[in-house]
PDB file of C-alpha atoms in Angstrom:
ATOM      1  CA  UNK A   1      87.931  97.150 115.589  1.00  0.00           C
ATOM      2  CA  UNK A   2      90.364  94.301 115.913  1.00  0.00           C
ATOM      3  CA  UNK A   3      91.499  92.381 118.958  1.00  0.00           C
ATOM      4  CA  UNK A   4      94.480  93.866 120.730  1.00  0.00           C
ATOM      5  CA  UNK A   5      97.727  92.135 119.776  1.00  0.00           C
ATOM      6  CA  UNK A   6      99.496  93.150 122.969  1.00  0.00           C
ATOM      7  CA  UNK A   7     102.783  94.914 123.540  1.00  0.00           C
ATOM      8  CA  UNK A   8     105.973  93.867 125.260  1.00  0.00           C
ATOM      9  CA  UNK A   9     106.630  97.358 126.678  1.00  0.00           C
ATOM     10  CA  UNK A  10     103.513  97.382 128.887  1.00  0.00           C
ATOM     11  CA  UNK A  11     102.618  95.297 131.896  1.00  0.00           C
ATOM     12  CA  UNK A  12     100.418  92.233 131.482  1.00  0.00           C
ATOM     13  CA  UNK A  13      97.815  93.933 133.709  1.00  0.00           C
ATOM     14  CA  UNK A  14      97.277  96.758 131.199  1.00  0.00           C
ATOM     15  CA  UNK A  15      97.092  94.274 128.316  1.00  0.00           C
ATOM     16  CA  UNK A  16      94.520  92.341 130.336  1.00  0.00           C
ATOM     17  CA  UNK A  17      92.476  95.541 130.832  1.00  0.00           C
ATOM     18  CA  UNK A  18      92.460  96.076 127.051  1.00  0.00           C
ATOM     19  CA  UNK A  19      91.375  92.489 126.397  1.00  0.00           C
ATOM     20  CA  UNK A  20      88.629  92.610 129.038  1.00  0.00           C
ATOM     21  CA  UNK A  21      87.340  95.917 127.708  1.00  0.00           C
ATOM     22  CA  UNK A  22      87.219  94.466 124.188  1.00  0.00           C
ATOM     23  CA  UNK A  23      85.407  91.365 125.442  1.00  0.00           C
ATOM     24  CA  UNK A  24      82.772  93.362 127.323  1.00  0.00           C
ATOM     25  CA  UNK A  25      82.294  95.626 124.302  1.00  0.00           C
ATOM     26  CA  UNK A  26      81.640  92.620 122.068  1.00  0.00           C
ATOM     27  CA  UNK A  27      79.197  91.215 124.601  1.00  0.00           C
ATOM     28  CA  UNK A  28      77.261  94.501 124.552  1.00  0.00           C
ATOM     29  CA  UNK A  29      78.135  95.424 128.153  1.00  0.00           C
ATOM     30  CA  UNK A  30      79.276  98.917 127.240  1.00  0.00           C
ATOM     31  CA  UNK A  31      79.411 100.345 130.781  1.00  0.00           C
ATOM     32  CA  UNK A  32      81.762  97.565 131.911  1.00  0.00           C
ATOM     33  CA  UNK A  33      83.891  98.010 128.795  1.00  0.00           C
ATOM     34  CA  UNK A  34      84.070 101.760 129.408  1.00  0.00           C
ATOM     35  CA  UNK A  35      85.515 101.195 132.892  1.00  0.00           C
ATOM     36  CA  UNK A  36      88.310  98.989 131.541  1.00  0.00           C
ATOM     37  CA  UNK A  37      89.177 101.380 128.716  1.00  0.00           C
ATOM     38  CA  UNK A  38      89.194 104.379 131.055  1.00  0.00           C
ATOM     39  CA  UNK A  39      91.660 102.492 133.260  1.00  0.00           C
ATOM     40  CA  UNK A  40      93.885 101.933 130.220  1.00  0.00           C
ATOM     41  CA  UNK A  41      93.694 105.656 129.390  1.00  0.00           C
ATOM     42  CA  UNK A  42      95.039 106.610 132.825  1.00  0.00           C
ATOM     43  CA  UNK A  43      97.552 103.760 133.256  1.00  0.00           C
ATOM     44  CA  UNK A  44     101.132 105.053 133.464  1.00  0.00           C
ATOM     45  CA  UNK A  45     102.579 102.002 131.728  1.00  0.00           C
ATOM     46  CA  UNK A  46     100.065 101.903 128.839  1.00  0.00           C
ATOM     47  CA  UNK A  47     101.682 102.407 125.451  1.00  0.00           C
ATOM     48  CA  UNK A  48     100.424 105.181 123.144  1.00  0.00           C
ATOM     49  CA  UNK A  49      99.017 102.464 120.859  1.00  0.00           C
ATOM     50  CA  UNK A  50      97.009 101.001 123.759  1.00  0.00           C
ATOM     51  CA  UNK A  51      95.695 104.420 124.695  1.00  0.00           C
ATOM     52  CA  UNK A  52      94.695 105.079 121.072  1.00  0.00           C
ATOM     53  CA  UNK A  53      92.983 101.668 120.909  1.00  0.00           C
ATOM     54  CA  UNK A  54      91.122 102.413 124.150  1.00  0.00           C
ATOM     55  CA  UNK A  55      90.059 105.847 122.863  1.00  0.00           C
ATOM     56  CA  UNK A  56      88.616 104.310 119.688  1.00  0.00           C
ATOM     57  CA  UNK A  57      86.512 101.972 121.797  1.00  0.00           C
ATOM     58  CA  UNK A  58      85.462 104.783 124.150  1.00  0.00           C
ATOM     59  CA  UNK A  59      84.248 106.788 121.145  1.00  0.00           C
ATOM     60  CA  UNK A  60      82.293 103.768 119.878  1.00  0.00           C
ATOM     61  CA  UNK A  61      80.796 103.193 123.333  1.00  0.00           C
ATOM     62  CA  UNK A  62      79.508 106.784 123.440  1.00  0.00           C
ATOM     63  CA  UNK A  63      77.691 106.186 120.151  1.00  0.00           C
ATOM     64  CA  UNK A  64      76.266 102.854 121.320  1.00  0.00           C
ATOM     65  CA  UNK A  65      74.934 104.340 124.554  1.00  0.00           C
ATOM     66  CA  UNK A  66      72.935 107.075 122.836  1.00  0.00           C
ATOM     67  CA  UNK A  67      69.175 106.482 123.313  1.00  0.00           C
ATOM     68  CA  UNK A  68      68.488 107.120 119.610  1.00  0.00           C
ATOM     69  CA  UNK A  69      70.189 104.922 117.016  1.00  0.00           C
ATOM     70  CA  UNK A  70      69.857 105.413 113.265  1.00  0.00           C
ATOM     71  CA  UNK A  71      71.326 103.009 110.726  1.00  0.00           C
ATOM     72  CA  UNK A  72      70.813 102.100 107.120  1.00  0.00           C
ATOM     73  CA  UNK A  73      72.117 100.344 104.062  1.00  0.00           C
ATOM     74  CA  UNK A  74      71.827 100.618 100.301  1.00  0.00           C
ATOM     75  CA  UNK A  75      72.772  98.387  97.414  1.00  0.00           C
ATOM     76  CA  UNK A  76      72.352  98.712  93.675  1.00  0.00           C
ATOM     77  CA  UNK A  77      73.529  96.831  90.637  1.00  0.00           C
ATOM     78  CA  UNK A  78      72.818  95.203  87.321  1.00  0.00           C
ATOM     79  CA  UNK A  79      72.193  91.578  86.515  1.00  0.00           C
ATOM     80  CA  UNK A  80      71.468  89.354  83.539  1.00  0.00           C
ATOM     81  CA  UNK A  81      69.122  86.386  83.652  1.00  0.00           C
ATOM     82  CA  UNK A  82      68.737  83.689  81.017  1.00  0.00           C
ATOM     83  CA  UNK A  83      65.108  83.142  82.082  1.00  0.00           C
ATOM     84  CA  UNK A  84      63.888  86.482  83.456  1.00  0.00           C
ATOM     85  CA  UNK A  85      60.226  85.551  82.988  1.00  0.00           C
ATOM     86  CA  UNK A  86      60.684  82.221  84.753  1.00  0.00           C
ATOM     87  CA  UNK A  87      58.785  80.637  81.905  1.00  0.00           C
ATOM     88  CA  UNK A  88      58.695  76.900  81.303  1.00  0.00           C
ATOM     89  CA  UNK A  89      60.363  75.304  78.341  1.00  0.00           C
ATOM     90  CA  UNK A  90      58.521  72.808  76.154  1.00  0.00           C
ATOM     91  CA  UNK A  91      60.569  70.031  77.764  1.00  0.00           C
ATOM     92  CA  UNK A  92      59.462  70.986  81.288  1.00  0.00           C
ATOM     93  CA  UNK A  93      55.759  70.460  80.500  1.00  0.00           C
ATOM     94  CA  UNK A  94      55.131  66.716  80.446  1.00  0.00           C
ATOM     95  CA  UNK A  95      52.343  65.758  78.111  1.00  0.00           C
ATOM     96  CA  UNK A  96      52.279  69.140  76.363  1.00  0.00           C
ATOM     97  CA  UNK A  97      51.546  68.637  72.679  1.00  0.00           C
ATOM     98  CA  UNK A  98      51.096  72.233  71.618  1.00  0.00           C
ATOM     99  CA  UNK A  99      53.780  74.892  71.483  1.00  0.00           C
ATOM    100  CA  UNK A 100      53.953  77.280  74.434  1.00  0.00           C
ATOM    101  CA  UNK A 101      52.492  80.733  73.851  1.00  0.00           C
ATOM    102  CA  UNK A 102      55.422  83.094  73.339  1.00  0.00           C
ATOM    103  CA  UNK A 103      54.165  85.286  76.210  1.00  0.00           C
ATOM    104  CA  UNK A 104      54.993  82.464  78.623  1.00  0.00           C
ATOM    105  CA  UNK A 105      58.181  81.166  77.019  1.00  0.00           C
ATOM    106  CA  UNK A 106      61.532  81.736  78.745  1.00  0.00           C
ATOM    107  CA  UNK A 107      62.971  85.135  77.851  1.00  0.00           C
ATOM    108  CA  UNK A 108      66.430  86.379  78.757  1.00  0.00           C
ATOM    109  CA  UNK A 109      66.782  89.935  80.004  1.00  0.00           C
ATOM    110  CA  UNK A 110      68.906  92.207  82.122  1.00  0.00           C
ATOM    111  CA  UNK A 111      67.796  94.587  84.813  1.00  0.00           C
ATOM    112  CA  UNK A 112      68.763  97.250  87.288  1.00  0.00           C
ATOM    113  CA  UNK A 113      67.939  96.667  90.939  1.00  0.00           C
ATOM    114  CA  UNK A 114      68.200  98.699  94.092  1.00  0.00           C
ATOM    115  CA  UNK A 115      67.470  98.122  97.765  1.00  0.00           C
ATOM    116  CA  UNK A 116      67.420 100.620 100.617  1.00  0.00           C
ATOM    117  CA  UNK A 117      66.867 100.054 104.311  1.00  0.00           C
ATOM    118  CA  UNK A 118      66.591 102.571 107.152  1.00  0.00           C
ATOM    119  CA  UNK A 119      66.294 101.646 110.827  1.00  0.00           C
ATOM    120  CA  UNK A 120      65.546 103.857 113.804  1.00  0.00           C
ATOM    121  CA  UNK A 121      65.592 102.649 117.420  1.00  0.00           C
ATOM    122  CA  UNK A 122      64.799 104.653 120.532  1.00  0.00           C
ATOM    123  CA  UNK A 123      65.875 102.936 123.756  1.00  0.00           C
ATOM    124  CA  UNK A 124      63.658 103.841 126.710  1.00  0.00           C
ATOM    125  CA  UNK A 125      66.573 103.105 129.030  1.00  0.00           C
ATOM    126  CA  UNK A 126      64.792 100.706 131.325  1.00  0.00           C
ATOM    127  CA  UNK A 127      66.111  97.334 132.474  1.00  0.00           C
ATOM    128  CA  UNK A 128      63.546  95.415 130.399  1.00  0.00           C
ATOM    129  CA  UNK A 129      65.065  96.448 127.070  1.00  0.00           C
ATOM    130  CA  UNK A 130      61.902  98.182 125.862  1.00  0.00           C
ATOM    131  CA  UNK A 131      62.442 100.139 122.643  1.00  0.00           C
ATOM    132  CA  UNK A 132      60.517 101.871 119.879  1.00  0.00           C
ATOM    133  CA  UNK A 133      61.557 100.774 116.388  1.00  0.00           C
ATOM    134  CA  UNK A 134      60.801 102.105 112.926  1.00  0.00           C
ATOM    135  CA  UNK A 135      62.030 100.360 109.772  1.00  0.00           C
ATOM    136  CA  UNK A 136      61.695 101.068 106.079  1.00  0.00           C
ATOM    137  CA  UNK A 137      62.822  98.657 103.370  1.00  0.00           C
ATOM    138  CA  UNK A 138      62.392  99.515  99.678  1.00  0.00           C
ATOM    139  CA  UNK A 139      63.300  97.300  96.712  1.00  0.00           C
ATOM    140  CA  UNK A 140      62.916  97.925  92.996  1.00  0.00           C
ATOM    141  CA  UNK A 141      63.946  95.888  89.948  1.00  0.00           C
ATOM    142  CA  UNK A 142      63.379  97.256  86.441  1.00  0.00           C
ATOM    143  CA  UNK A 143      63.857  94.931  83.476  1.00  0.00           C
ATOM    144  CA  UNK A 144      65.363  96.349  80.289  1.00  0.00           C
ATOM    145  CA  UNK A 145      63.027  94.513  77.892  1.00  0.00           C
ATOM    146  CA  UNK A 146      60.459  92.342  79.686  1.00  0.00           C
ATOM    147  CA  UNK A 147      58.703  95.014  81.737  1.00  0.00           C
ATOM    148  CA  UNK A 148      55.895  92.642  82.735  1.00  0.00           C
ATOM    149  CA  UNK A 149      58.136  91.274  85.498  1.00  0.00           C
ATOM    150  CA  UNK A 150      59.264  94.642  86.924  1.00  0.00           C
ATOM    151  CA  UNK A 151      59.117  94.453  90.689  1.00  0.00           C
ATOM    152  CA  UNK A 152      58.751  97.023  93.440  1.00  0.00           C
ATOM    153  CA  UNK A 153      58.349  96.516  97.169  1.00  0.00           C
ATOM    154  CA  UNK A 154      57.988  98.861 100.128  1.00  0.00           C
ATOM    155  CA  UNK A 155      57.799  97.662 103.742  1.00  0.00           C
ATOM    156  CA  UNK A 156      57.191 100.179 106.530  1.00  0.00           C
ATOM    157  CA  UNK A 157      56.987  99.054 110.143  1.00  0.00           C
ATOM    158  CA  UNK A 158      56.883 101.039 113.366  1.00  0.00           C
ATOM    159  CA  UNK A 159      56.032 100.216 116.936  1.00  0.00           C
ATOM    160  CA  UNK A 160      57.251  99.270 120.375  1.00  0.00           C
ATOM    161  CA  UNK A 161      59.196  96.147 121.267  1.00  0.00           C
ATOM    162  CA  UNK A 162      58.821  95.025 124.844  1.00  0.00           C
ATOM    163  CA  UNK A 163      61.061  92.739 126.852  1.00  0.00           C
ATOM    164  CA  UNK A 164      58.391  90.474 128.320  1.00  0.00           C
ATOM    165  CA  UNK A 165      60.328  87.647 129.950  1.00  0.00           C
ATOM    166  CA  UNK A 166      63.513  87.998 131.920  1.00  0.00           C
ATOM    167  CA  UNK A 167      65.556  84.843 132.328  1.00  0.00           C
ATOM    168  CA  UNK A 168      67.698  84.711 135.445  1.00  0.00           C
TER     169      UNK A 168
END
């Protein structure tokens, strides 16, 4: 959602309500933002564009105020590396007089990689900000030729997060 650009056919007060609602939304004060956007919805001199803008924010606020939040991301791709094994070259080993074993020599290769993350948060709705969180992150990289450096990773975390200190 973008900042409101304003409109010459509405009063400055309604434009101010839109701006304040946007500001409070960005600060995470969704209840305050909702009040400003509801005022814009009922204002007689609000343009249809302002009312549409306010409705978009009101819809987003409803989602943000749900006690259960689920989000995620995924990425995949291919890449090529000139030194996939991260092996040293003969020049990078000072004092080495023998050739490097070919198992440890730099080897170029390409690979496929993928990463996936899922996040769940349950807000207990208290003033301390206590929540229960569960996160899963999975990563996998499969080389096309040098399979000895294939990589996989899975991280699973779950538990409460407590707001311990409150700064006034």
